Amino acid sequence: MSTGGDALLKEELDIVIPTIRNLDFLEMWRPFLQPYHLIIVQDGDPSKVIKVPDGFDYELYNRNDINRLLGPRASCISFKDSACRCFGYMVSKKKYIFTIDDDCFVAKDPSGEKINALAQHIKNLLSPSTPFFFNTLYDPYREGADFVRGYPFSLREGVATAVSHGLWLNIPDYDAPTQLVKPLERNTRFVDAVLTIPKGTLFPMCGMNLAFNRELIGPAMYFGLMGDGQPIGRYDDMWAGWCVKVICDHLGLGVKTGLPYIWHSKASNPFVNLKKEYKGIFWQEEIIPFFQSATLPKDCTTVQKCYMELSKQVKDKLGKVDPYFSKLAEAMVTWIEAWDELNPSAQAGVAAANGPVKGK
Amino acid sequence: MSTGGDALLKEELDIVIPTIRNLDFLEMWRPFLQPYHLIIVQDGDPSKVIKVPDGFDYELYNRNDINRLLGPRASCISFKDSACRCFGYMVSKKKYIFTIDDDCFVAKDPSGEKINALAQHIKNLLSPSTPFFFNTLYDPYREGADFVRGYPFSLREGVATAVSHGLWLNIPDYDAPTQLVKPLERNTRFVDAVLTIPKGTLFPMCGMNLAFNRELIGPAMYFGLMGDGQPIGRYDDMWAGWCVKVICDHLGLGVKTGLPYIWHSKASNPFVNLKKEYKGIFWQEEIIPFFQSATLPKDCTTVQKCYMELSKQVKDKLGKVDPYFSKLAEAMVTWIEAWDELNPSAQAGVAAANGPVKGK
């Protein structure tokens, strides 16, 4: 196992971790993740000191840092919810992001080998996607696979991949009702596949084990308003996934799901989850048809333009479902303003200059 | 292994096999397939005697039988091409069809167990499909799996499954150009998943290892005009798959792909294949956009009505690509007429009364 110089995309990728506790889980990931730079987003009490294992290169932002860096626009970053992780996407200056939860451990493949999740995400992101036609042998770019008979040759170049969505062994990503009904269910099935989610199809994007091309889709990776002061939680990554998929479909970008697996160690409390989720369980019945029928005009040629247009449609159509969505639509605009402020084109290092806690 | 009474759907399923040779391959399948009734469609010279291993219950149709049963409408059934198999779908009186090529052997799963492909197809057909939203843990109805967080509850009942598309270990189903470029490529990856192909997404349906609900989708399973006297071959199953998918999407039916695997023993000759395919390689670039944008009017409430409407659109739009498609559009109409003649509602056994060769 390598810990050093041959780490893929070492200079072009940041790892974003939202947390409220010491990052002991990184010990297990050391062989795979130590070469990379970490952006830690500390949730909750900013006076708490988060310990990061020695040897990791990191910057850490707590709520005070977020408020200082964004000023009044800090309102768009959730508090007391892992949705705060998207702040890390905004302050990164790298091309790629891998985000992982601190209860995710290294999984093993069926042969017993430890899975380098990040290496697989990078493979997924660096090879094209095929959103316009389904390949029955899954990822046609993988070694030992190809396009099958009947696959149009004009579509075999594929399109750029914006998102790589990884999965979880052990504790599956279930909602509270399913957790309550199946408290003992564990995911033991290792499905050795990566596939492109077809154009026009929405999916439930989980933020636990996720990588994306920040240059291609970053401004759409907003995790919404969740947690403290909000009527809902645990829909942060779902919201981002729905927005991202609609925009990827519009811009002709690819979204992949499947490998890599991580080992999800601990089920969250289903009673607490139910409290956070229950409005979402109603609302998603209206949100999903909204996103399924959402179309973006042709002049939306950048992610920012697409996202601003989507925020208008959210206000107009979902605002009727609950006033929360009007607030969320405004936060979507604030998010883009903050993103653009921290990421002026062809200029980097704005956030870094403001000095978060740095490690190593 | 069971050979008898507990065979699932024994009275409700026919196995359709197109062939030009003795069916020795059935020996290997005996433990799984012997309880079922076979419909053998003999291609090529009708005077040749096809040997079927002892103990199998079958009926066999050669070209003379097809001509006698269909009269002038026999023109819609291809000759010297495995597309002739669809005649078997038409004469069956069962609810389900499993069709398999005679060069497909029993595959083994990673634990070394022989795979009962038909049992898996039946599982796929008897459990619902989920075409409206993607489930990242694949088939949510499978043991040990469920719908993940963010999956709308209103969609969790799923829809009826019309088609189960199985895959192939060893020789992958590649087109001639890919065969020529990668003569040694073998599919060794066992992907332990079944998934619904989302609504609005087309796929390359291979007829080698395929099962379907004849009551739900049978009249759309026409394998077109291929082989003798036609300008094209090896697009029979593709054609059926595109028509079937458009109609399933319109009628709200599901199409699944993935498990089961069969062992595909022998690659067909890529030079011969290229000759059969080359027009299809051009044409599919126009056929696929045609099917991707095809919509059916609301009053198309049966498979037959959908198929007749589709034949009109084929004539209007693809007729411009090549006169072949006008001929194909007419054959689509003839196919439906023949289907309806052999399958008058609430009346069975029409074909059987005309007496094909019977075995056992």
XYZ file of C-alpha atoms in Angstrom:
720
model
C 0.000 0.000 0.000
C 1.281 3.423 -0.895
C 1.218 6.380 1.455
C 2.938 8.882 -0.682
C 4.117 10.203 -3.985
C 2.044 8.111 -6.372
C -1.279 9.234 -4.951
C -3.506 10.072 -7.902
C -4.513 13.713 -8.349
C -2.761 14.569 -5.079
C -2.467 18.243 -6.001
C -5.930 18.503 -7.514
C -8.207 17.020 -4.901
C -9.433 18.046 -1.448
C -11.129 15.771 1.041
C -14.021 17.433 2.864
C -15.086 16.059 6.259
C -17.880 17.494 8.399
C -17.497 16.541 12.049
C -18.291 17.237 15.691
C -15.664 14.867 17.125
C -12.006 13.886 17.041
C -11.084 12.374 13.715
C -9.733 9.054 14.954
C -11.454 7.336 12.028
C -8.708 8.749 9.798
C -6.186 6.287 11.288
C -7.814 3.530 9.298
C -7.770 5.617 6.135
C -4.142 6.742 6.567
C -2.690 4.495 3.811
C -5.122 5.915 1.286
C -5.883 9.477 2.371
C -2.764 10.814 4.106
C -1.235 12.179 0.863
C -4.244 14.439 0.340
C -5.227 17.770 1.807
C -8.216 17.740 4.165
C -10.810 20.455 4.658
C -12.515 19.821 7.977
C -15.791 21.596 8.646
C -16.392 21.577 12.394
C -20.073 21.608 13.238
C -21.612 22.657 16.574
C -19.718 24.365 19.423
C -16.752 26.234 17.889
C -14.880 26.288 21.193
C -14.507 22.513 21.134
C -11.087 21.340 19.977
C -11.168 18.665 17.266
C -8.129 16.397 17.259
C -6.774 15.298 13.896
C -4.325 12.380 13.814
C -0.693 13.386 13.272
C 0.655 13.594 9.782
C -2.498 14.708 8.005
C -2.375 17.993 6.157
C -5.553 19.925 6.893
C -7.371 23.184 7.309
C -10.261 23.367 9.753
C -13.197 25.756 9.762
C -15.583 26.144 12.686
C -18.717 28.280 12.827
C -16.748 31.381 13.751
C -14.569 30.930 10.657
C -17.608 30.475 8.449
C -19.235 33.614 9.861
C -16.043 35.625 9.477
C -15.454 34.477 5.907
C -18.985 34.814 4.607
C -20.386 37.622 6.771
C -24.195 37.847 6.407
C -24.052 35.231 3.663
C -23.052 32.667 6.273
C -26.809 32.241 6.726
C -26.820 29.855 3.765
C -24.565 27.374 5.592
C -26.469 24.987 7.860
C -25.575 24.654 11.540
C -25.851 21.496 13.633
C -26.259 19.356 10.547
C -23.724 17.681 8.301
C -25.109 19.893 5.517
C -22.433 22.334 6.717
C -19.954 20.258 4.705
C -20.760 22.195 1.557
C -18.865 25.130 3.013
C -15.778 23.015 2.402
C -16.648 22.695 -1.287
C -16.803 26.460 -1.508
C -13.454 27.228 0.145
C -11.589 24.511 -1.740
C -9.575 25.676 -4.705
C -9.076 22.220 -6.176
C -10.634 20.593 -9.206
C -11.977 17.539 -7.380
C -13.664 16.927 -4.031
C -14.074 13.699 -2.090
C -16.362 13.960 0.925
C -16.740 11.280 3.556
C -18.480 10.950 6.913
C -16.492 10.295 10.062
C -18.385 7.061 10.741
C -17.253 5.542 7.437
C -14.473 2.985 7.631
C -12.449 1.114 5.031
C -14.471 -1.731 3.503
C -13.089 -4.966 2.118
C -13.872 -6.471 -1.265
C -14.988 -10.126 -1.508
C -11.356 -11.262 -1.774
C -10.602 -9.591 1.566
C -8.604 -6.701 0.083
C -9.055 -3.281 1.661
C -10.821 -0.970 -0.742
C -9.147 2.312 -1.634
C -12.406 4.196 -2.050
C -10.767 7.388 -3.224
C -8.797 5.616 -5.974
C -12.064 4.160 -7.325
C -13.810 7.551 -7.178
C -10.925 9.039 -9.153
C -11.245 6.265 -11.743
C -14.948 7.013 -11.998
C -14.396 10.756 -12.366
C -11.597 10.463 -14.915
C -13.474 8.119 -17.249
C -16.523 9.235 -19.235
C -20.186 8.610 -18.460
C -22.879 7.275 -20.770
C -26.180 8.970 -19.846
C -27.943 8.681 -23.208
C -28.227 4.902 -23.616
C -27.919 2.035 -21.155
C -25.012 -0.392 -21.446
C -26.064 -3.781 -20.091
C -22.476 -4.707 -19.133
C -22.351 -1.570 -16.963
C -19.319 0.750 -17.203
C -18.037 0.193 -20.759
C -14.716 1.905 -19.984
C -13.733 -0.573 -17.303
C -11.086 -3.182 -18.010
C -12.671 -6.328 -19.421
C -15.849 -4.541 -20.468
C -17.026 -2.602 -23.481
C -20.144 -1.414 -25.241
C -22.427 -4.274 -26.201
C -23.989 -5.007 -29.582
C -26.634 -2.431 -30.436
C -24.960 0.454 -28.637
C -24.810 3.402 -31.059
C -21.229 4.153 -32.074
C -21.864 7.890 -32.024
C -22.449 7.705 -28.270
C -19.357 5.684 -27.382
C -17.168 8.656 -26.571
C -19.432 9.381 -23.643
C -19.540 12.665 -21.755
C -17.493 14.149 -18.917
C -18.264 12.704 -15.489
C -19.278 15.248 -12.868
C -20.256 13.005 -9.934
C -19.166 9.638 -8.513
C -21.608 8.294 -5.927
C -20.218 5.493 -3.771
C -22.126 2.948 -1.695
C -22.006 1.434 1.779
C -21.556 -2.019 3.197
C -22.933 -2.886 6.638
C -25.394 -0.108 7.595
C -27.432 0.830 4.521
C -28.581 4.397 4.008
C -32.205 3.885 5.000
C -34.760 6.454 6.091
C -36.196 6.392 9.595
C -39.332 4.349 8.771
C -37.250 1.662 7.079
C -34.723 1.704 9.943
C -37.579 1.230 12.398
C -39.080 -1.641 10.444
C -35.773 -3.384 9.682
C -33.474 -2.551 12.581
C -31.197 -5.492 11.907
C -30.846 -5.242 8.147
C -27.247 -4.975 6.995
C -25.985 -4.579 3.461
C -23.701 -7.518 2.775
C -24.008 -7.580 -1.014
C -20.944 -6.384 -2.868
C -22.101 -5.419 -6.353
C -19.028 -5.141 -8.556
C -20.343 -2.440 -10.867
C -20.255 1.231 -11.705
C -22.984 2.629 -13.867
C -24.147 5.915 -15.283
C -27.527 7.100 -14.072
C -29.391 7.722 -17.314
C -30.411 11.179 -18.436
C -33.843 12.121 -17.140
C -33.658 9.798 -14.144
C -33.372 11.137 -10.599
C -31.639 9.254 -7.795
C -31.183 9.582 -4.041
C -27.660 10.984 -3.679
C -26.077 10.183 -0.334
C -23.337 12.503 0.935
C -21.554 9.856 2.994
C -19.148 8.652 0.280
C -19.234 11.051 -2.614
C -16.813 12.608 -5.069
C -17.292 15.215 -7.736
C -15.587 17.476 -10.221
C -15.820 20.879 -8.568
C -15.035 22.727 -11.788
C -17.860 21.016 -13.618
C -20.603 20.964 -10.986
C -19.322 22.564 -7.733
C -21.767 25.510 -7.527
C -24.723 23.085 -7.654
C -23.440 21.023 -4.701
C -25.319 23.102 -2.154
C -26.611 21.021 0.740
C -29.459 23.384 1.587
C -30.842 24.619 4.891
C -30.998 21.855 7.475
C -30.591 21.398 11.193
C -30.629 24.286 13.670
C -33.616 26.584 13.123
C -34.894 24.613 10.141
C -37.985 22.392 9.920
C -36.089 19.491 8.354
C -32.890 17.457 8.414
C -31.329 14.536 6.535
C -32.421 15.878 3.155
C -29.276 17.912 2.554
C -27.573 15.458 0.214
C -30.886 14.504 -1.406
C -31.584 18.151 -2.227
C -28.103 18.558 -3.675
C -28.515 15.356 -5.692
C -31.797 16.391 -7.260
C -30.455 19.825 -8.235
C -27.174 18.342 -9.470
C -28.874 15.705 -11.605
C -31.220 18.167 -13.301
C -28.279 20.452 -14.065
C -26.012 17.621 -15.237
C -28.782 16.434 -17.563
C -29.166 19.949 -18.917
C -25.437 20.506 -19.409
C -24.724 17.012 -20.757
C -22.621 15.846 -17.799
C -22.524 12.365 -16.290
C -23.391 11.000 -12.842
C -22.119 7.566 -11.841
C -23.106 5.313 -8.963
C -21.861 1.986 -7.609
C -18.289 1.299 -6.560
C -16.540 2.189 -4.288
C -17.989 0.803 -1.087
C -17.099 2.134 2.350
C -17.941 0.358 5.631
C -20.673 2.348 7.351
C -20.101 1.577 10.985
C -23.063 2.820 12.943
C -26.755 3.325 12.351
C -27.990 6.716 13.474
C -30.912 6.813 15.915
C -34.124 6.135 13.968
C -36.286 8.089 16.436
C -34.108 11.180 16.093
C -34.038 10.633 12.350
C -37.817 10.395 12.143
C -38.134 13.768 13.834
C -35.715 15.299 11.329
C -37.195 13.577 8.307
C -40.915 13.537 8.746
C -41.680 16.727 6.846
C -39.327 15.605 4.111
C -41.268 12.368 3.778
C -44.346 14.387 2.828
C -42.504 17.030 0.884
C -40.484 14.679 -1.276
C -43.725 13.497 -2.856
C -44.017 16.993 -4.340
C -40.325 17.791 -4.677
C -39.579 14.821 -6.920
C -42.292 15.487 -9.514
C -41.081 19.101 -9.464
C -37.519 18.081 -10.308
C -38.691 15.415 -12.770
C -40.495 18.035 -14.815
C -38.010 20.890 -14.315
C -36.453 22.160 -17.536
C -33.823 24.836 -17.914
C -33.720 27.345 -20.763
C -30.987 27.097 -23.375
C -29.219 30.248 -22.227
C -28.393 28.532 -18.927
C -24.904 27.597 -20.068
C -23.069 27.641 -16.735
C -23.770 25.831 -13.481
C -24.341 29.179 -11.768
C -26.934 30.267 -14.316
C -28.668 26.896 -14.077
C -28.715 27.072 -10.303
C -30.106 30.613 -10.199
C -32.844 29.581 -12.626
C -33.612 26.526 -10.517
C -33.868 28.707 -7.391
C -36.557 30.780 -9.140
C -38.505 27.658 -10.043
C -38.180 26.387 -6.462
C -39.610 29.661 -5.150
C -42.454 29.696 -7.700
C -43.504 26.071 -7.514
C -42.341 24.626 -4.192
C -42.965 27.891 -2.319
C -46.640 26.901 -2.451
C -45.911 23.628 -0.637
C -44.360 25.359 2.379
C -42.802 28.764 3.135
C -39.598 26.838 3.907
C -38.964 26.472 0.192
C -39.078 30.231 -0.369
C -36.427 30.579 2.309
C -34.445 27.762 0.711
C -34.734 29.415 -2.716
C -33.260 32.594 -1.240
C -30.479 30.622 0.412
C -29.707 29.052 -2.988
C -29.112 32.558 -4.346
C -26.991 33.500 -1.334
C -24.964 30.327 -1.811
C -24.146 31.250 -5.425
C -23.214 34.796 -4.377
C -20.925 33.423 -1.687
C -19.455 30.851 -4.086
C -18.681 33.513 -6.672
C -17.173 35.792 -4.050
C -14.818 33.066 -2.822
C -14.177 31.763 -6.346
C -13.623 34.731 -8.622
C -12.679 33.353 -12.022
C -8.988 32.719 -12.578
C -8.212 33.773 -9.028
C -7.497 31.355 -6.211
C -6.657 31.412 -2.546
C -9.202 33.971 -1.345
C -10.401 31.828 1.512
C -6.925 30.639 2.416
C -5.783 34.227 2.840
C -8.299 34.680 5.635
C -6.562 32.084 7.715
C -8.458 29.121 9.093
C -6.777 26.767 11.568
C -4.114 24.823 9.662
C -2.492 21.532 10.571
C 0.532 19.351 9.897
C -31.338 -29.991 -7.301
C -34.951 -30.507 -8.208
C -36.113 -31.977 -11.493
C -39.774 -32.070 -10.878
C -42.860 -30.975 -9.100
C -41.620 -27.880 -7.334
C -40.565 -26.134 -10.557
C -41.898 -22.594 -10.356
C -44.660 -21.615 -12.792
C -44.327 -25.013 -14.458
C -47.792 -24.767 -15.978
C -47.505 -21.128 -16.918
C -44.218 -20.884 -18.771
C -42.895 -22.043 -22.131
C -39.256 -22.173 -23.135
C -38.638 -21.044 -26.694
C -35.485 -22.237 -28.479
C -34.544 -21.373 -32.055
C -32.129 -23.878 -33.539
C -30.579 -25.490 -36.589
C -28.927 -28.392 -34.771
C -29.520 -31.207 -32.294
C -30.306 -29.863 -28.852
C -27.560 -31.618 -26.918
C -27.023 -28.420 -24.924
C -30.230 -29.265 -23.058
C -28.449 -32.105 -21.219
C -26.654 -29.542 -19.098
C -29.912 -27.700 -18.415
C -31.877 -30.840 -17.554
C -31.985 -30.273 -13.775
C -33.490 -26.835 -14.267
C -35.490 -26.975 -17.494
C -36.811 -30.536 -17.823
C -40.051 -29.795 -15.927
C -41.012 -27.158 -18.471
C -42.582 -27.342 -21.888
C -40.304 -26.420 -24.807
C -41.274 -24.748 -28.040
C -38.526 -25.425 -30.568
C -38.420 -23.276 -33.676
C -36.337 -25.081 -36.283
C -34.632 -22.692 -38.659
C -33.269 -23.551 -42.102
C -33.889 -26.810 -43.967
C -37.197 -28.277 -42.714
C -36.265 -31.782 -43.832
C -33.429 -31.948 -41.304
C -34.295 -33.898 -38.175
C -33.493 -32.120 -34.921
C -32.791 -34.465 -32.018
C -34.080 -33.458 -28.612
C -32.688 -35.275 -25.575
C -35.047 -37.850 -24.056
C -37.427 -36.775 -21.354
C -38.050 -33.240 -22.500
C -41.614 -32.271 -23.291
C -41.637 -30.259 -26.501
C -43.366 -29.162 -29.634
C -41.260 -28.374 -32.707
C -42.083 -26.120 -35.621
C -40.101 -26.028 -38.855
C -40.602 -23.678 -41.783
C -43.310 -25.881 -43.285
C -45.256 -25.715 -40.019
C -44.906 -21.928 -39.883
C -46.102 -21.587 -43.487
C -49.032 -23.928 -42.876
C -50.104 -22.187 -39.675
C -49.753 -18.617 -40.858
C -50.385 -18.897 -44.586
C -49.400 -15.675 -46.394
C -48.752 -14.042 -43.023
C -45.759 -16.358 -42.579
C -43.855 -13.654 -44.451
C -43.448 -11.773 -41.169
C -41.379 -14.611 -39.682
C -37.685 -14.436 -40.574
C -35.920 -17.388 -42.194
C -32.271 -18.373 -41.689
C -31.961 -16.084 -38.679
C -32.661 -16.685 -35.011
C -35.295 -13.956 -35.335
C -37.592 -16.870 -36.236
C -37.823 -17.548 -32.506
C -40.634 -15.029 -32.141
C -42.920 -17.508 -33.884
C -42.643 -19.507 -30.676
C -43.922 -16.553 -28.641
C -46.939 -16.392 -30.893
C -47.927 -20.062 -30.715
C -47.392 -20.327 -26.976
C -50.484 -20.147 -24.847
C -48.658 -19.539 -21.589
C -48.319 -16.414 -19.511
C -44.519 -16.405 -19.439
C -41.779 -17.097 -21.971
C -38.111 -17.880 -21.401
C -36.003 -17.922 -24.540
C -32.444 -19.157 -24.725
C -29.906 -19.821 -27.454
C -28.535 -23.304 -28.011
C -24.964 -22.150 -27.397
C -25.795 -20.986 -23.874
C -24.665 -23.237 -21.048
C -25.214 -23.205 -17.298
C -22.989 -20.593 -15.622
C -21.608 -20.764 -12.101
C -21.816 -18.053 -9.479
C -18.641 -16.929 -7.645
C -19.186 -19.611 -4.994
C -19.116 -22.289 -7.715
C -22.850 -23.033 -7.555
C -24.610 -23.713 -10.843
C -27.015 -20.900 -11.640
C -30.638 -21.773 -12.277
C -31.175 -18.975 -14.783
C -34.869 -19.640 -15.197
C -35.530 -19.466 -11.446
C -33.883 -16.032 -11.341
C -35.874 -14.820 -14.365
C -39.052 -15.930 -12.630
C -38.027 -14.010 -9.495
C -37.420 -10.953 -11.630
C -40.761 -11.261 -13.420
C -42.785 -11.920 -10.278
C -41.412 -8.952 -8.336
C -42.192 -5.360 -9.297
C -40.009 -2.924 -11.210
C -39.128 0.657 -10.307
C -38.836 2.657 -13.550
C -39.637 6.103 -12.150
C -36.744 6.667 -9.738
C -33.362 4.998 -9.369
C -32.611 2.937 -6.264
C -28.894 3.023 -5.534
C -28.972 -0.385 -3.785
C -30.433 -1.877 -6.987
C -33.475 -4.183 -6.748
C -35.258 -3.019 -3.584
C -37.405 -6.157 -3.465
C -34.486 -8.505 -3.108
C -33.713 -10.101 0.223
C -31.350 -7.923 2.237
C -32.147 -4.809 0.218
C -34.753 -2.085 0.313
C -35.441 1.420 -0.877
C -32.843 3.884 0.337
C -33.375 7.197 2.104
C -34.886 9.759 -0.253
C -36.871 7.247 -2.304
C -40.469 8.545 -2.539
C -42.850 6.316 -0.598
C -45.565 6.698 -3.220
C -43.331 4.872 -5.720
C -42.411 1.932 -3.491
C -45.146 -0.363 -4.730
C -43.443 -0.361 -8.109
C -45.079 -1.528 -11.332
C -45.572 -4.907 -12.978
C -42.463 -6.358 -14.593
C -42.809 -7.210 -18.281
C -39.242 -8.181 -19.188
C -36.267 -9.824 -17.476
C -33.040 -9.446 -19.464
C -30.245 -11.774 -18.379
C -26.519 -11.485 -19.059
C -23.630 -13.654 -20.231
C -20.368 -14.798 -18.770
C -17.477 -15.793 -21.043
C -18.334 -14.501 -24.551
C -19.870 -11.044 -24.242
C -22.527 -9.903 -26.663
C -20.333 -7.615 -28.762
C -20.928 -6.335 -32.283
C -18.627 -7.344 -35.124
C -16.301 -4.308 -34.917
C -15.756 -4.848 -31.181
C -15.284 -8.593 -31.730
C -12.662 -7.835 -34.368
C -10.826 -5.364 -32.146
C -10.992 -7.472 -28.973
C -11.058 -11.099 -30.130
C -9.853 -12.415 -26.792
C -12.053 -10.395 -24.450
C -14.109 -12.552 -22.106
C -16.643 -11.401 -19.563
C -15.465 -12.720 -16.193
C -17.182 -10.159 -13.985
C -20.152 -11.482 -12.047
C -22.214 -8.455 -11.058
C -24.627 -9.541 -8.356
C -27.442 -7.163 -9.223
C -30.789 -6.817 -10.911
C -31.994 -3.362 -11.783
C -34.878 -1.663 -13.503
C -33.997 0.245 -16.644
C -35.434 3.682 -15.957
C -38.367 5.081 -17.861
C -37.262 6.987 -20.943
C -33.987 5.066 -21.276
C -33.401 2.643 -24.145
C -31.138 -0.381 -23.872
C -29.697 -3.055 -26.162
C -31.888 -6.091 -25.490
C -30.159 -9.364 -26.283
C -32.351 -12.364 -27.109
C -29.882 -14.977 -25.884
C -31.133 -15.187 -22.300
C -34.430 -13.406 -22.010
C -37.741 -13.859 -20.251
C -40.967 -11.927 -20.424
C -44.581 -11.811 -19.428
C -46.373 -12.722 -22.635
C -49.713 -11.423 -21.378
C -48.262 -8.028 -20.610
C -45.952 -7.463 -23.572
C -46.040 -10.491 -25.922
C -47.398 -8.770 -29.059
C -44.482 -6.289 -28.966
C -41.854 -9.045 -28.908
C -41.561 -9.171 -32.658
C -38.016 -9.875 -33.825
C -38.446 -8.202 -37.196
C -37.305 -9.151 -40.675
C -33.780 -10.542 -40.675
C -31.716 -13.114 -42.485
C -32.770 -14.676 -45.792
C -33.782 -12.039 -48.346
C -33.248 -9.142 -45.920
C -30.496 -6.539 -45.965
C -29.651 -6.982 -42.298
C -29.161 -9.497 -39.505
C -28.327 -9.514 -35.795
C -30.666 -6.626 -35.066
C -33.703 -8.799 -34.373
C -33.521 -8.648 -30.598
C -32.390 -5.016 -30.654
C -35.441 -4.064 -32.708
C -37.724 -5.923 -30.330
C -36.032 -4.291 -27.347
C -36.469 -0.770 -28.625
C -40.157 -1.323 -29.471
C -40.756 -3.119 -26.173
C -39.116 -0.408 -24.095
C -41.067 2.423 -25.702
C -44.304 0.511 -25.177
C -43.453 -0.497 -21.595
C -42.685 3.139 -20.804
C -45.995 4.184 -22.309
C -48.016 1.515 -20.494
C -46.184 1.864 -17.182
C -44.515 -1.570 -17.241
C -41.063 -2.488 -16.001
C -37.970 -3.875 -17.723
C -35.197 -5.394 -15.628
C -31.642 -6.330 -16.506
C -28.774 -8.045 -14.697
C -29.003 -11.504 -13.150
C -29.209 -14.300 -14.229
C -26.008 -15.085 -16.073
C -25.667 -17.909 -18.558
C -22.338 -19.205 -19.922
C -22.093 -18.134 -23.555
C -19.879 -20.804 -25.037
C -18.831 -19.694 -28.476
C -18.214 -16.405 -30.256
C -19.894 -16.208 -33.634
C -17.714 -15.390 -36.631
C -16.989 -11.640 -36.616
C -16.552 -11.473 -40.384
C -19.926 -13.073 -41.002
C -21.384 -10.826 -38.324
C -19.964 -7.695 -39.908
C -21.668 -8.563 -43.173
C -24.991 -8.992 -41.372
C -24.590 -5.935 -39.188
C -23.002 -3.250 -41.278
C -26.205 -1.583 -42.438
C -27.513 -1.736 -38.900
C -24.432 0.084 -37.674
C -25.405 3.052 -39.843
C -29.114 2.724 -39.359
C -29.042 2.492 -35.588
C -27.728 6.058 -35.502
C -31.130 7.098 -36.862
C -33.247 4.367 -35.311
C -32.278 5.210 -31.750
C -33.113 8.930 -31.892
C -36.384 7.843 -33.522
C -37.273 5.571 -30.608
C -35.953 8.065 -28.041
C -38.402 10.679 -29.271
C -41.304 8.343 -30.098
C -44.451 9.039 -28.122
C -47.704 7.128 -28.214
C -51.141 8.725 -27.932
C -53.226 8.174 -24.813
C -55.773 5.994 -26.572
C -53.082 3.358 -27.157
C -54.137 1.326 -24.146
C -53.177 -2.157 -25.323
C -49.881 -3.558 -26.573
C -51.489 -4.228 -29.955
C -52.688 -0.645 -30.340
C -49.281 0.660 -29.286
C -47.544 -1.617 -31.742
C -49.796 -0.662 -34.662
C -49.205 3.010 -33.898
C -45.450 2.400 -33.719
C -45.538 0.651 -37.096
C -47.083 3.786 -38.608
C -44.366 5.953 -37.121
C -41.716 3.536 -38.396
C -43.123 3.796 -41.903
C -43.414 7.602 -41.766
C -40.076 8.393 -40.199
C -37.695 5.489 -40.779
C -39.129 4.758 -44.246
C -37.100 7.775 -45.365
C -33.875 6.173 -44.137
C -34.293 3.063 -46.291
C -37.176 1.267 -48.067
C -36.409 -1.684 -45.768
C -38.199 0.100 -42.945
C -41.408 0.435 -44.953
C -41.308 -3.304 -45.497
C -40.570 -3.823 -41.802
C -43.475 -1.536 -40.855
C -45.792 -3.698 -42.969
C -44.407 -6.846 -41.394
C -45.129 -5.342 -37.962
C -48.791 -5.066 -38.956
C -48.791 -8.613 -40.357
C -47.241 -9.856 -37.108
C -50.050 -8.320 -35.060
C -52.687 -9.769 -37.390
C -51.089 -13.197 -37.082
C -50.764 -12.832 -33.303
C -54.424 -11.926 -32.952
C -55.468 -14.789 -35.211
C -53.536 -17.327 -33.126
C -54.505 -15.666 -29.849
C -58.196 -14.789 -29.964
C -59.102 -13.436 -26.534
C -60.193 -16.050 -24.008
C -59.519 -18.825 -26.468
C -56.479 -21.050 -26.379
C -55.020 -23.922 -28.275
C -55.563 -22.695 -31.818
C -52.029 -23.409 -32.863
C -51.864 -26.682 -31.003
C -54.915 -27.962 -32.888
C -52.965 -27.674 -36.124
C -50.525 -30.274 -34.965
C -46.797 -29.536 -34.927
C -44.321 -32.322 -34.162
C -44.686 -33.229 -30.483
C -42.238 -35.017 -28.261
C -41.937 -36.950 -24.978
